[in-house]
Amino acid sequence: MKDHRILNGFAYFSVIFAPVIFPGIVWIVAKDPTVKANAKSALVFHLIPGITVLFTIVMLRISYLLDFSTGQMVAVSVLYLLSFVIIIHALFIGIKQLIAK
């Protein structure tokens, strides 16, 4: 049971050292349904900031080619803030998984 907590926690903590790769591998390899569910959830938590960053890069590139506006700067700031909140939330869930009984 303790191994499951560690694996579940590291699936969320991997947002720092191996986003997408570690939870993806755990999701594919794990046999326990609880570990699979947590790895899948962690994978989603890692994909959202990645997609957000890619979207903002494309948005900044388009705005550079056209005309940069304040509204686009606000949108980029909100998207980066959303990514930051999601990463902090993933770390919080990882801590909860490690201290769960």
PDB file of N, CA and C in Angstrom:
ATOM      1  N   MET A   1       0.815  -1.197   0.000  1.00  0.00           N
ATOM      2  CA  MET A   1       0.000   0.000   0.000  1.00  0.00           C
ATOM      3  C   MET A   1       0.859   1.262   0.000  1.00  0.00           C
ATOM      4  N   LYS A   2       1.975   1.224   0.738  1.00  0.00           N
ATOM      5  CA  LYS A   2       2.846   2.390   0.811  1.00  0.00           C
ATOM      6  C   LYS A   2       3.472   2.701  -0.548  1.00  0.00           C
ATOM      7  N   ASP A   3       3.788   1.646  -1.314  1.00  0.00           N
ATOM      8  CA  ASP A   3       4.358   1.850  -2.646  1.00  0.00           C
ATOM      9  C   ASP A   3       3.398   2.601  -3.550  1.00  0.00           C
ATOM     10  N   HIS A   4       2.127   2.351  -3.397  1.00  0.00           N
ATOM     11  CA  HIS A   4       1.139   3.038  -4.220  1.00  0.00           C
ATOM     12  C   HIS A   4       1.105   4.531  -3.907  1.00  0.00           C
ATOM     13  N   ARG A   5       1.231   4.864  -2.634  1.00  0.00           N
ATOM     14  CA  ARG A   5       1.230   6.285  -2.265  1.00  0.00           C
ATOM     15  C   ARG A   5       2.430   7.002  -2.869  1.00  0.00           C
ATOM     16  N   ILE A   6       3.585   6.357  -2.808  1.00  0.00           N
ATOM     17  CA  ILE A   6       4.801   6.973  -3.351  1.00  0.00           C
ATOM     18  C   ILE A   6       4.688   7.140  -4.860  1.00  0.00           C
ATOM     19  N   LEU A   7       4.213   6.113  -5.535  1.00  0.00           N
ATOM     20  CA  LEU A   7       4.062   6.180  -6.987  1.00  0.00           C
ATOM     21  C   LEU A   7       3.027   7.230  -7.381  1.00  0.00           C
ATOM     22  N   ASN A   8       1.914   7.285  -6.639  1.00  0.00           N
ATOM     23  CA  ASN A   8       0.892   8.300  -6.911  1.00  0.00           C
ATOM     24  C   ASN A   8       1.446   9.704  -6.688  1.00  0.00           C
ATOM     25  N   GLY A   9       2.182   9.901  -5.602  1.00  0.00           N
ATOM     26  CA  GLY A   9       2.754  11.214  -5.316  1.00  0.00           C
ATOM     27  C   GLY A   9       3.766  11.644  -6.363  1.00  0.00           C
ATOM     28  N   PHE A  10       4.645  10.715  -6.762  1.00  0.00           N
ATOM     29  CA  PHE A  10       5.649  11.054  -7.775  1.00  0.00           C
ATOM     30  C   PHE A  10       5.031  11.320  -9.144  1.00  0.00           C
ATOM     31  N   ALA A  11       3.899  10.698  -9.425  1.00  0.00           N
ATOM     32  CA  ALA A  11       3.222  10.991 -10.692  1.00  0.00           C
ATOM     33  C   ALA A  11       2.836  12.469 -10.755  1.00  0.00           C
ATOM     34  N   TYR A  12       2.420  13.022  -9.623  1.00  0.00           N
ATOM     35  CA  TYR A  12       2.076  14.451  -9.578  1.00  0.00           C
ATOM     36  C   TYR A  12       3.321  15.333  -9.470  1.00  0.00           C
ATOM     37  N   PHE A  13       4.308  14.899  -8.672  1.00  0.00           N
ATOM     38  CA  PHE A  13       5.530  15.695  -8.505  1.00  0.00           C
ATOM     39  C   PHE A  13       6.362  15.766  -9.777  1.00  0.00           C
ATOM     40  N   SER A  14       6.135  14.851 -10.690  1.00  0.00           N
ATOM     41  CA  SER A  14       6.945  14.831 -11.906  1.00  0.00           C
ATOM     42  C   SER A  14       6.722  16.053 -12.782  1.00  0.00           C
ATOM     43  N   VAL A  15       5.769  16.903 -12.416  1.00  0.00           N
ATOM     44  CA  VAL A  15       5.578  18.153 -13.154  1.00  0.00           C
ATOM     45  C   VAL A  15       6.851  18.989 -13.082  1.00  0.00           C
ATOM     46  N   ILE A  16       7.685  18.736 -12.066  1.00  0.00           N
ATOM     47  CA  ILE A  16       8.927  19.473 -11.898  1.00  0.00           C
ATOM     48  C   ILE A  16      10.062  18.863 -12.714  1.00  0.00           C
ATOM     49  N   PHE A  17      10.168  17.518 -12.716  1.00  0.00           N
ATOM     50  CA  PHE A  17      11.348  16.902 -13.323  1.00  0.00           C
ATOM     51  C   PHE A  17      11.081  16.113 -14.601  1.00  0.00           C
ATOM     52  N   ALA A  18       9.906  15.594 -14.820  1.00  0.00           N
ATOM     53  CA  ALA A  18       9.629  14.835 -16.049  1.00  0.00           C
ATOM     54  C   ALA A  18       8.149  14.931 -16.406  1.00  0.00           C
ATOM     55  N   PRO A  19       7.680  16.127 -16.737  1.00  0.00           N
ATOM     56  CA  PRO A  19       6.255  16.250 -17.031  1.00  0.00           C
ATOM     57  C   PRO A  19       5.867  15.406 -18.231  1.00  0.00           C
ATOM     58  N   VAL A  20       4.689  14.863 -18.178  1.00  0.00           N
ATOM     59  CA  VAL A  20       4.066  14.037 -19.208  1.00  0.00           C
ATOM     60  C   VAL A  20       4.735  12.657 -19.309  1.00  0.00           C
ATOM     61  N   ILE A  21       6.055  12.578 -19.270  1.00  0.00           N
ATOM     62  CA  ILE A  21       6.746  11.301 -19.477  1.00  0.00           C
ATOM     63  C   ILE A  21       6.478  10.341 -18.319  1.00  0.00           C
ATOM     64  N   PHE A  22       6.746  10.765 -17.091  1.00  0.00           N
ATOM     65  CA  PHE A  22       6.612   9.855 -15.950  1.00  0.00           C
ATOM     66  C   PHE A  22       5.169   9.411 -15.729  1.00  0.00           C
ATOM     67  N   PRO A  23       4.177  10.330 -15.670  1.00  0.00           N
ATOM     68  CA  PRO A  23       2.815   9.836 -15.468  1.00  0.00           C
ATOM     69  C   PRO A  23       2.319   8.995 -16.641  1.00  0.00           C
ATOM     70  N   GLY A  24       2.802   9.296 -17.843  1.00  0.00           N
ATOM     71  CA  GLY A  24       2.421   8.485 -19.004  1.00  0.00           C
ATOM     72  C   GLY A  24       2.930   7.056 -18.889  1.00  0.00           C
ATOM     73  N   ILE A  25       4.174   6.918 -18.458  1.00  0.00           N
ATOM     74  CA  ILE A  25       4.750   5.579 -18.282  1.00  0.00           C
ATOM     75  C   ILE A  25       4.032   4.833 -17.164  1.00  0.00           C
ATOM     76  N   VAL A  26       3.783   5.518 -16.048  1.00  0.00           N
ATOM     77  CA  VAL A  26       3.081   4.875 -14.934  1.00  0.00           C
ATOM     78  C   VAL A  26       1.685   4.454 -15.361  1.00  0.00           C
ATOM     79  N   TRP A  27       1.001   5.295 -16.100  1.00  0.00           N
ATOM     80  CA  TRP A  27      -0.353   4.987 -16.565  1.00  0.00           C
ATOM     81  C   TRP A  27      -0.354   3.743 -17.455  1.00  0.00           C
ATOM     82  N   ILE A  28       0.644   3.616 -18.314  1.00  0.00           N
ATOM     83  CA  ILE A  28       0.716   2.470 -19.221  1.00  0.00           C
ATOM     84  C   ILE A  28       1.128   1.195 -18.488  1.00  0.00           C
ATOM     85  N   VAL A  29       2.092   1.294 -17.575  1.00  0.00           N
ATOM     86  CA  VAL A  29       2.693   0.115 -16.948  1.00  0.00           C
ATOM     87  C   VAL A  29       1.916  -0.374 -15.719  1.00  0.00           C
ATOM     88  N   ALA A  30       1.284   0.513 -14.972  1.00  0.00           N
ATOM     89  CA  ALA A  30       0.670   0.145 -13.690  1.00  0.00           C
ATOM     90  C   ALA A  30      -0.465  -0.865 -13.874  1.00  0.00           C
ATOM     91  N   LYS A  31      -0.549  -1.759 -12.914  1.00  0.00           N
ATOM     92  CA  LYS A  31      -1.612  -2.761 -12.909  1.00  0.00           C
ATOM     93  C   LYS A  31      -2.757  -2.365 -11.977  1.00  0.00           C
ATOM     94  N   ASP A  32      -2.428  -1.670 -10.896  1.00  0.00           N
ATOM     95  CA  ASP A  32      -3.428  -1.272  -9.903  1.00  0.00           C
ATOM     96  C   ASP A  32      -4.321  -0.169 -10.477  1.00  0.00           C
ATOM     97  N   PRO A  33      -5.656  -0.322 -10.375  1.00  0.00           N
ATOM     98  CA  PRO A  33      -6.550   0.706 -10.929  1.00  0.00           C
ATOM     99  C   PRO A  33      -6.429   2.066 -10.248  1.00  0.00           C
ATOM    100  N   THR A  34      -6.093   2.075  -8.952  1.00  0.00           N
ATOM    101  CA  THR A  34      -5.920   3.352  -8.251  1.00  0.00           C
ATOM    102  C   THR A  34      -4.702   4.099  -8.781  1.00  0.00           C
ATOM    103  N   VAL A  35      -3.618   3.382  -8.985  1.00  0.00           N
ATOM    104  CA  VAL A  35      -2.399   3.997  -9.522  1.00  0.00           C
ATOM    105  C   VAL A  35      -2.645   4.473 -10.943  1.00  0.00           C
ATOM    106  N   LYS A  36      -3.349   3.666 -11.745  1.00  0.00           N
ATOM    107  CA  LYS A  36      -3.666   4.072 -13.126  1.00  0.00           C
ATOM    108  C   LYS A  36      -4.504   5.353 -13.144  1.00  0.00           C
ATOM    109  N   ALA A  37      -5.507   5.418 -12.263  1.00  0.00           N
ATOM    110  CA  ALA A  37      -6.374   6.604 -12.213  1.00  0.00           C
ATOM    111  C   ALA A  37      -5.596   7.845 -11.798  1.00  0.00           C
ATOM    112  N   ASN A  38      -4.732   7.705 -10.798  1.00  0.00           N
ATOM    113  CA  ASN A  38      -3.927   8.847 -10.362  1.00  0.00           C
ATOM    114  C   ASN A  38      -2.921   9.269 -11.421  1.00  0.00           C
ATOM    115  N   ALA A  39      -2.326   8.317 -12.113  1.00  0.00           N
ATOM    116  CA  ALA A  39      -1.374   8.652 -13.174  1.00  0.00           C
ATOM    117  C   ALA A  39      -2.074   9.356 -14.326  1.00  0.00           C
ATOM    118  N   LYS A  40      -3.277   8.906 -14.656  1.00  0.00           N
ATOM    119  CA  LYS A  40      -4.040   9.555 -15.731  1.00  0.00           C
ATOM    120  C   LYS A  40      -4.406  10.986 -15.339  1.00  0.00           C
ATOM    121  N   SER A  41      -4.814  11.171 -14.084  1.00  0.00           N
ATOM    122  CA  SER A  41      -5.138  12.511 -13.592  1.00  0.00           C
ATOM    123  C   SER A  41      -3.898  13.404 -13.600  1.00  0.00           C
ATOM    124  N   ALA A  42      -2.766  12.859 -13.169  1.00  0.00           N
ATOM    125  CA  ALA A  42      -1.519  13.628 -13.173  1.00  0.00           C
ATOM    126  C   ALA A  42      -1.116  13.990 -14.597  1.00  0.00           C
ATOM    127  N   LEU A  43      -1.331  13.074 -15.528  1.00  0.00           N
ATOM    128  CA  LEU A  43      -1.012  13.339 -16.931  1.00  0.00           C
ATOM    129  C   LEU A  43      -1.819  14.528 -17.453  1.00  0.00           C
ATOM    130  N   VAL A  44      -3.085  14.581 -17.099  1.00  0.00           N
ATOM    131  CA  VAL A  44      -3.926  15.710 -17.509  1.00  0.00           C
ATOM    132  C   VAL A  44      -3.419  17.004 -16.873  1.00  0.00           C
ATOM    133  N   PHE A  45      -3.040  16.930 -15.580  1.00  0.00           N
ATOM    134  CA  PHE A  45      -2.500  18.117 -14.909  1.00  0.00           C
ATOM    135  C   PHE A  45      -1.203  18.588 -15.561  1.00  0.00           C
ATOM    136  N   HIS A  46      -0.445  17.697 -16.179  1.00  0.00           N
ATOM    137  CA  HIS A  46       0.799  18.077 -16.845  1.00  0.00           C
ATOM    138  C   HIS A  46       0.553  18.570 -18.264  1.00  0.00           C
ATOM    139  N   LEU A  47      -0.471  18.055 -18.912  1.00  0.00           N
ATOM    140  CA  LEU A  47      -0.758  18.465 -20.290  1.00  0.00           C
ATOM    141  C   LEU A  47      -1.358  19.868 -20.378  1.00  0.00           C
ATOM    142  N   ILE A  48      -2.190  20.231 -19.413  1.00  0.00           N
ATOM    143  CA  ILE A  48      -2.858  21.534 -19.471  1.00  0.00           C
ATOM    144  C   ILE A  48      -1.860  22.694 -19.492  1.00  0.00           C
ATOM    145  N   PRO A  49      -0.873  22.756 -18.581  1.00  0.00           N
ATOM    146  CA  PRO A  49       0.101  23.855 -18.676  1.00  0.00           C
ATOM    147  C   PRO A  49       0.931  23.802 -19.961  1.00  0.00           C
ATOM    148  N   GLY A  50       1.262  22.607 -20.427  1.00  0.00           N
ATOM    149  CA  GLY A  50       2.030  22.494 -21.671  1.00  0.00           C
ATOM    150  C   GLY A  50       1.271  23.038 -22.863  1.00  0.00           C
ATOM    151  N   ILE A  51       0.007  22.681 -22.942  1.00  0.00           N
ATOM    152  CA  ILE A  51      -0.837  23.191 -24.037  1.00  0.00           C
ATOM    153  C   ILE A  51      -1.012  24.695 -23.908  1.00  0.00           C
ATOM    154  N   THR A  52      -1.167  25.169 -22.681  1.00  0.00           N
ATOM    155  CA  THR A  52      -1.312  26.606 -22.452  1.00  0.00           C
ATOM    156  C   THR A  52      -0.062  27.367 -22.893  1.00  0.00           C
ATOM    157  N   VAL A  53       1.105  26.841 -22.563  1.00  0.00           N
ATOM    158  CA  VAL A  53       2.355  27.497 -22.969  1.00  0.00           C
ATOM    159  C   VAL A  53       2.485  27.501 -24.488  1.00  0.00           C
ATOM    160  N   LEU A  54       2.186  26.388 -25.138  1.00  0.00           N
ATOM    161  CA  LEU A  54       2.243  26.353 -26.608  1.00  0.00           C
ATOM    162  C   LEU A  54       1.267  27.349 -27.231  1.00  0.00           C
ATOM    163  N   PHE A  55       0.078  27.419 -26.666  1.00  0.00           N
ATOM    164  CA  PHE A  55      -0.929  28.358 -27.175  1.00  0.00           C
ATOM    165  C   PHE A  55      -0.455  29.795 -27.022  1.00  0.00           C
ATOM    166  N   THR A  56       0.151  30.127 -25.882  1.00  0.00           N
ATOM    167  CA  THR A  56       0.617  31.498 -25.679  1.00  0.00           C
ATOM    168  C   THR A  56       1.797  31.828 -26.585  1.00  0.00           C
ATOM    169  N   ILE A  57       2.653  30.849 -26.854  1.00  0.00           N
ATOM    170  CA  ILE A  57       3.762  31.097 -27.787  1.00  0.00           C
ATOM    171  C   ILE A  57       3.219  31.410 -29.173  1.00  0.00           C
ATOM    172  N   VAL A  58       2.255  30.629 -29.614  1.00  0.00           N
ATOM    173  CA  VAL A  58       1.640  30.882 -30.925  1.00  0.00           C
ATOM    174  C   VAL A  58       0.940  32.235 -30.920  1.00  0.00           C
ATOM    175  N   MET A  59       0.234  32.539 -29.831  1.00  0.00           N
ATOM    176  CA  MET A  59      -0.473  33.812 -29.740  1.00  0.00           C
ATOM    177  C   MET A  59       0.496  34.990 -29.758  1.00  0.00           C
ATOM    178  N   LEU A  60       1.614  34.858 -29.050  1.00  0.00           N
ATOM    179  CA  LEU A  60       2.606  35.941 -29.058  1.00  0.00           C
ATOM    180  C   LEU A  60       3.240  36.102 -30.433  1.00  0.00           C
ATOM    181  N   ARG A  61       3.482  34.998 -31.111  1.00  0.00           N
ATOM    182  CA  ARG A  61       4.066  35.063 -32.461  1.00  0.00           C
ATOM    183  C   ARG A  61       3.120  35.755 -33.435  1.00  0.00           C
ATOM    184  N   ILE A  62       1.849  35.415 -33.358  1.00  0.00           N
ATOM    185  CA  ILE A  62       0.859  36.052 -34.236  1.00  0.00           C
ATOM    186  C   ILE A  62       0.749  37.535 -33.918  1.00  0.00           C
ATOM    187  N   SER A  63       0.727  37.869 -32.624  1.00  0.00           N
ATOM    188  CA  SER A  63       0.617  39.278 -32.254  1.00  0.00           C
ATOM    189  C   SER A  63       1.861  40.059 -32.656  1.00  0.00           C
ATOM    190  N   TYR A  64       3.025  39.407 -32.676  1.00  0.00           N
ATOM    191  CA  TYR A  64       4.245  40.073 -33.123  1.00  0.00           C
ATOM    192  C   TYR A  64       4.171  40.366 -34.618  1.00  0.00           C
ATOM    193  N   LEU A  65       3.639  39.404 -35.369  1.00  0.00           N
ATOM    194  CA  LEU A  65       3.527  39.601 -36.816  1.00  0.00           C
ATOM    195  C   LEU A  65       2.477  40.651 -37.166  1.00  0.00           C
ATOM    196  N   LEU A  66       1.421  40.703 -36.389  1.00  0.00           N
ATOM    197  CA  LEU A  66       0.357  41.672 -36.662  1.00  0.00           C
ATOM    198  C   LEU A  66       0.612  42.936 -35.844  1.00  0.00           C
ATOM    199  N   ASP A  67      -0.141  43.098 -34.814  1.00  0.00           N
ATOM    200  CA  ASP A  67       0.026  44.278 -33.969  1.00  0.00           C
ATOM    201  C   ASP A  67      -0.246  43.870 -32.528  1.00  0.00           C
ATOM    202  N   PHE A  68       0.721  44.075 -31.662  1.00  0.00           N
ATOM    203  CA  PHE A  68       0.602  43.655 -30.268  1.00  0.00           C
ATOM    204  C   PHE A  68      -0.349  44.577 -29.524  1.00  0.00           C
ATOM    205  N   SER A  69      -1.348  43.976 -28.876  1.00  0.00           N
ATOM    206  CA  SER A  69      -2.307  44.798 -28.149  1.00  0.00           C
ATOM    207  C   SER A  69      -2.280  44.454 -26.661  1.00  0.00           C
ATOM    208  N   THR A  70      -2.842  45.343 -25.869  1.00  0.00           N
ATOM    209  CA  THR A  70      -2.894  45.139 -24.426  1.00  0.00           C
ATOM    210  C   THR A  70      -3.783  43.950 -24.074  1.00  0.00           C
ATOM    211  N   GLY A  71      -4.846  43.750 -24.829  1.00  0.00           N
ATOM    212  CA  GLY A  71      -5.744  42.623 -24.580  1.00  0.00           C
ATOM    213  C   GLY A  71      -5.033  41.291 -24.727  1.00  0.00           C
ATOM    214  N   GLN A  72      -4.156  41.198 -25.710  1.00  0.00           N
ATOM    215  CA  GLN A  72      -3.399  39.955 -25.886  1.00  0.00           C
ATOM    216  C   GLN A  72      -2.414  39.757 -24.745  1.00  0.00           C
ATOM    217  N   MET A  73      -1.826  40.829 -24.257  1.00  0.00           N
ATOM    218  CA  MET A  73      -0.908  40.737 -23.132  1.00  0.00           C
ATOM    219  C   MET A  73      -1.640  40.269 -21.884  1.00  0.00           C
ATOM    220  N   VAL A  74      -2.845  40.750 -21.669  1.00  0.00           N
ATOM    221  CA  VAL A  74      -3.662  40.322 -20.531  1.00  0.00           C
ATOM    222  C   VAL A  74      -4.018  38.844 -20.678  1.00  0.00           C
ATOM    223  N   ALA A  75      -4.383  38.425 -21.883  1.00  0.00           N
ATOM    224  CA  ALA A  75      -4.736  37.021 -22.126  1.00  0.00           C
ATOM    225  C   ALA A  75      -3.544  36.104 -21.859  1.00  0.00           C
ATOM    226  N   VAL A  76      -2.371  36.497 -22.305  1.00  0.00           N
ATOM    227  CA  VAL A  76      -1.162  35.707 -22.062  1.00  0.00           C
ATOM    228  C   VAL A  76      -0.874  35.637 -20.567  1.00  0.00           C
ATOM    229  N   SER A  77      -1.016  36.745 -19.871  1.00  0.00           N
ATOM    230  CA  SER A  77      -0.779  36.771 -18.423  1.00  0.00           C
ATOM    231  C   SER A  77      -1.759  35.857 -17.695  1.00  0.00           C
ATOM    232  N   VAL A  78      -3.011  35.879 -18.088  1.00  0.00           N
ATOM    233  CA  VAL A  78      -4.014  35.021 -17.459  1.00  0.00           C
ATOM    234  C   VAL A  78      -3.712  33.550 -17.725  1.00  0.00           C
ATOM    235  N   LEU A  79      -3.296  33.228 -18.945  1.00  0.00           N
ATOM    236  CA  LEU A  79      -2.969  31.841 -19.266  1.00  0.00           C
ATOM    237  C   LEU A  79      -1.756  31.348 -18.483  1.00  0.00           C
ATOM    238  N   TYR A  80      -0.748  32.177 -18.331  1.00  0.00           N
ATOM    239  CA  TYR A  80       0.406  31.783 -17.531  1.00  0.00           C
ATOM    240  C   TYR A  80       0.046  31.661 -16.054  1.00  0.00           C
ATOM    241  N   LEU A  81      -0.812  32.525 -15.562  1.00  0.00           N
ATOM    242  CA  LEU A  81      -1.279  32.421 -14.181  1.00  0.00           C
ATOM    243  C   LEU A  81      -2.070  31.122 -13.989  1.00  0.00           C
ATOM    244  N   LEU A  82      -2.892  30.768 -14.959  1.00  0.00           N
ATOM    245  CA  LEU A  82      -3.635  29.504 -14.913  1.00  0.00           C
ATOM    246  C   LEU A  82      -2.676  28.316 -14.874  1.00  0.00           C
ATOM    247  N   SER A  83      -1.643  28.347 -15.685  1.00  0.00           N
ATOM    248  CA  SER A  83      -0.645  27.276 -15.683  1.00  0.00           C
ATOM    249  C   SER A  83       0.045  27.170 -14.331  1.00  0.00           C
ATOM    250  N   PHE A  84       0.400  28.301 -13.757  1.00  0.00           N
ATOM    251  CA  PHE A  84       1.062  28.308 -12.455  1.00  0.00           C
ATOM    252  C   PHE A  84       0.154  27.714 -11.382  1.00  0.00           C
ATOM    253  N   VAL A  85      -1.115  28.096 -11.386  1.00  0.00           N
ATOM    254  CA  VAL A  85      -2.067  27.573 -10.404  1.00  0.00           C
ATOM    255  C   VAL A  85      -2.239  26.062 -10.564  1.00  0.00           C
ATOM    256  N   ILE A  86      -2.305  25.583 -11.790  1.00  0.00           N
ATOM    257  CA  ILE A  86      -2.458  24.148 -12.033  1.00  0.00           C
ATOM    258  C   ILE A  86      -1.227  23.385 -11.557  1.00  0.00           C
ATOM    259  N   ILE A  87      -0.043  23.921 -11.778  1.00  0.00           N
ATOM    260  CA  ILE A  87       1.180  23.261 -11.312  1.00  0.00           C
ATOM    261  C   ILE A  87       1.214  23.221  -9.782  1.00  0.00           C
ATOM    262  N   ILE A  88       0.864  24.306  -9.122  1.00  0.00           N
ATOM    263  CA  ILE A  88       0.817  24.332  -7.652  1.00  0.00           C
ATOM    264  C   ILE A  88      -0.218  23.331  -7.144  1.00  0.00           C
ATOM    265  N   HIS A  89      -1.362  23.256  -7.822  1.00  0.00           N
ATOM    266  CA  HIS A  89      -2.406  22.308  -7.427  1.00  0.00           C
ATOM    267  C   HIS A  89      -1.924  20.864  -7.593  1.00  0.00           C
ATOM    268  N   ALA A  90      -1.192  20.581  -8.658  1.00  0.00           N
ATOM    269  CA  ALA A  90      -0.642  19.236  -8.863  1.00  0.00           C
ATOM    270  C   ALA A  90       0.337  18.884  -7.746  1.00  0.00           C
ATOM    271  N   LEU A  91       1.164  19.832  -7.332  1.00  0.00           N
ATOM    272  CA  LEU A  91       2.086  19.586  -6.221  1.00  0.00           C
ATOM    273  C   LEU A  91       1.330  19.346  -4.911  1.00  0.00           C
ATOM    274  N   PHE A  92       0.263  20.082  -4.708  1.00  0.00           N
ATOM    275  CA  PHE A  92      -0.571  19.903  -3.524  1.00  0.00           C
ATOM    276  C   PHE A  92      -1.196  18.505  -3.512  1.00  0.00           C
ATOM    277  N   ILE A  93      -1.709  18.055  -4.643  1.00  0.00           N
ATOM    278  CA  ILE A  93      -2.283  16.709  -4.718  1.00  0.00           C
ATOM    279  C   ILE A  93      -1.205  15.655  -4.489  1.00  0.00           C
ATOM    280  N   GLY A  94      -0.004  15.884  -5.005  1.00  0.00           N
ATOM    281  CA  GLY A  94       1.097  14.959  -4.764  1.00  0.00           C
ATOM    282  C   GLY A  94       1.414  14.829  -3.285  1.00  0.00           C
ATOM    283  N   ILE A  95       1.413  15.939  -2.577  1.00  0.00           N
ATOM    284  CA  ILE A  95       1.645  15.907  -1.131  1.00  0.00           C
ATOM    285  C   ILE A  95       0.519  15.142  -0.437  1.00  0.00           C
ATOM    286  N   LYS A  96      -0.728  15.398  -0.850  1.00  0.00           N
ATOM    287  CA  LYS A  96      -1.853  14.669  -0.269  1.00  0.00           C
ATOM    288  C   LYS A  96      -1.729  13.168  -0.500  1.00  0.00           C
ATOM    289  N   GLN A  97      -1.255  12.767  -1.683  1.00  0.00           N
ATOM    290  CA  GLN A  97      -1.094  11.345  -1.977  1.00  0.00           C
ATOM    291  C   GLN A  97      -0.021  10.722  -1.085  1.00  0.00           C
ATOM    292  N   LEU A  98       1.040  11.459  -0.821  1.00  0.00           N
ATOM    293  CA  LEU A  98       2.111  10.916   0.015  1.00  0.00           C
ATOM    294  C   LEU A  98       1.719  10.760   1.477  1.00  0.00           C
ATOM    295  N   ILE A  99       0.892  11.674   2.000  1.00  0.00           N
ATOM    296  CA  ILE A  99       0.525  11.588   3.412  1.00  0.00           C
ATOM    297  C   ILE A  99      -0.789  10.853   3.643  1.00  0.00           C
ATOM    298  N   ALA A 100      -1.408  10.381   2.575  1.00  0.00           N
ATOM    299  CA  ALA A 100      -2.677   9.637   2.711  1.00  0.00           C
ATOM    300  C   ALA A 100      -2.453   8.350   3.480  1.00  0.00           C
ATOM    301  N   LYS A 101      -3.462   7.941   4.200  1.00  0.00           N
ATOM    302  CA  LYS A 101      -3.355   6.702   4.970  1.00  0.00           C
ATOM    303  C   LYS A 101      -4.036   5.558   4.289  1.00  0.00           C
TER     304      LYS A 101
END
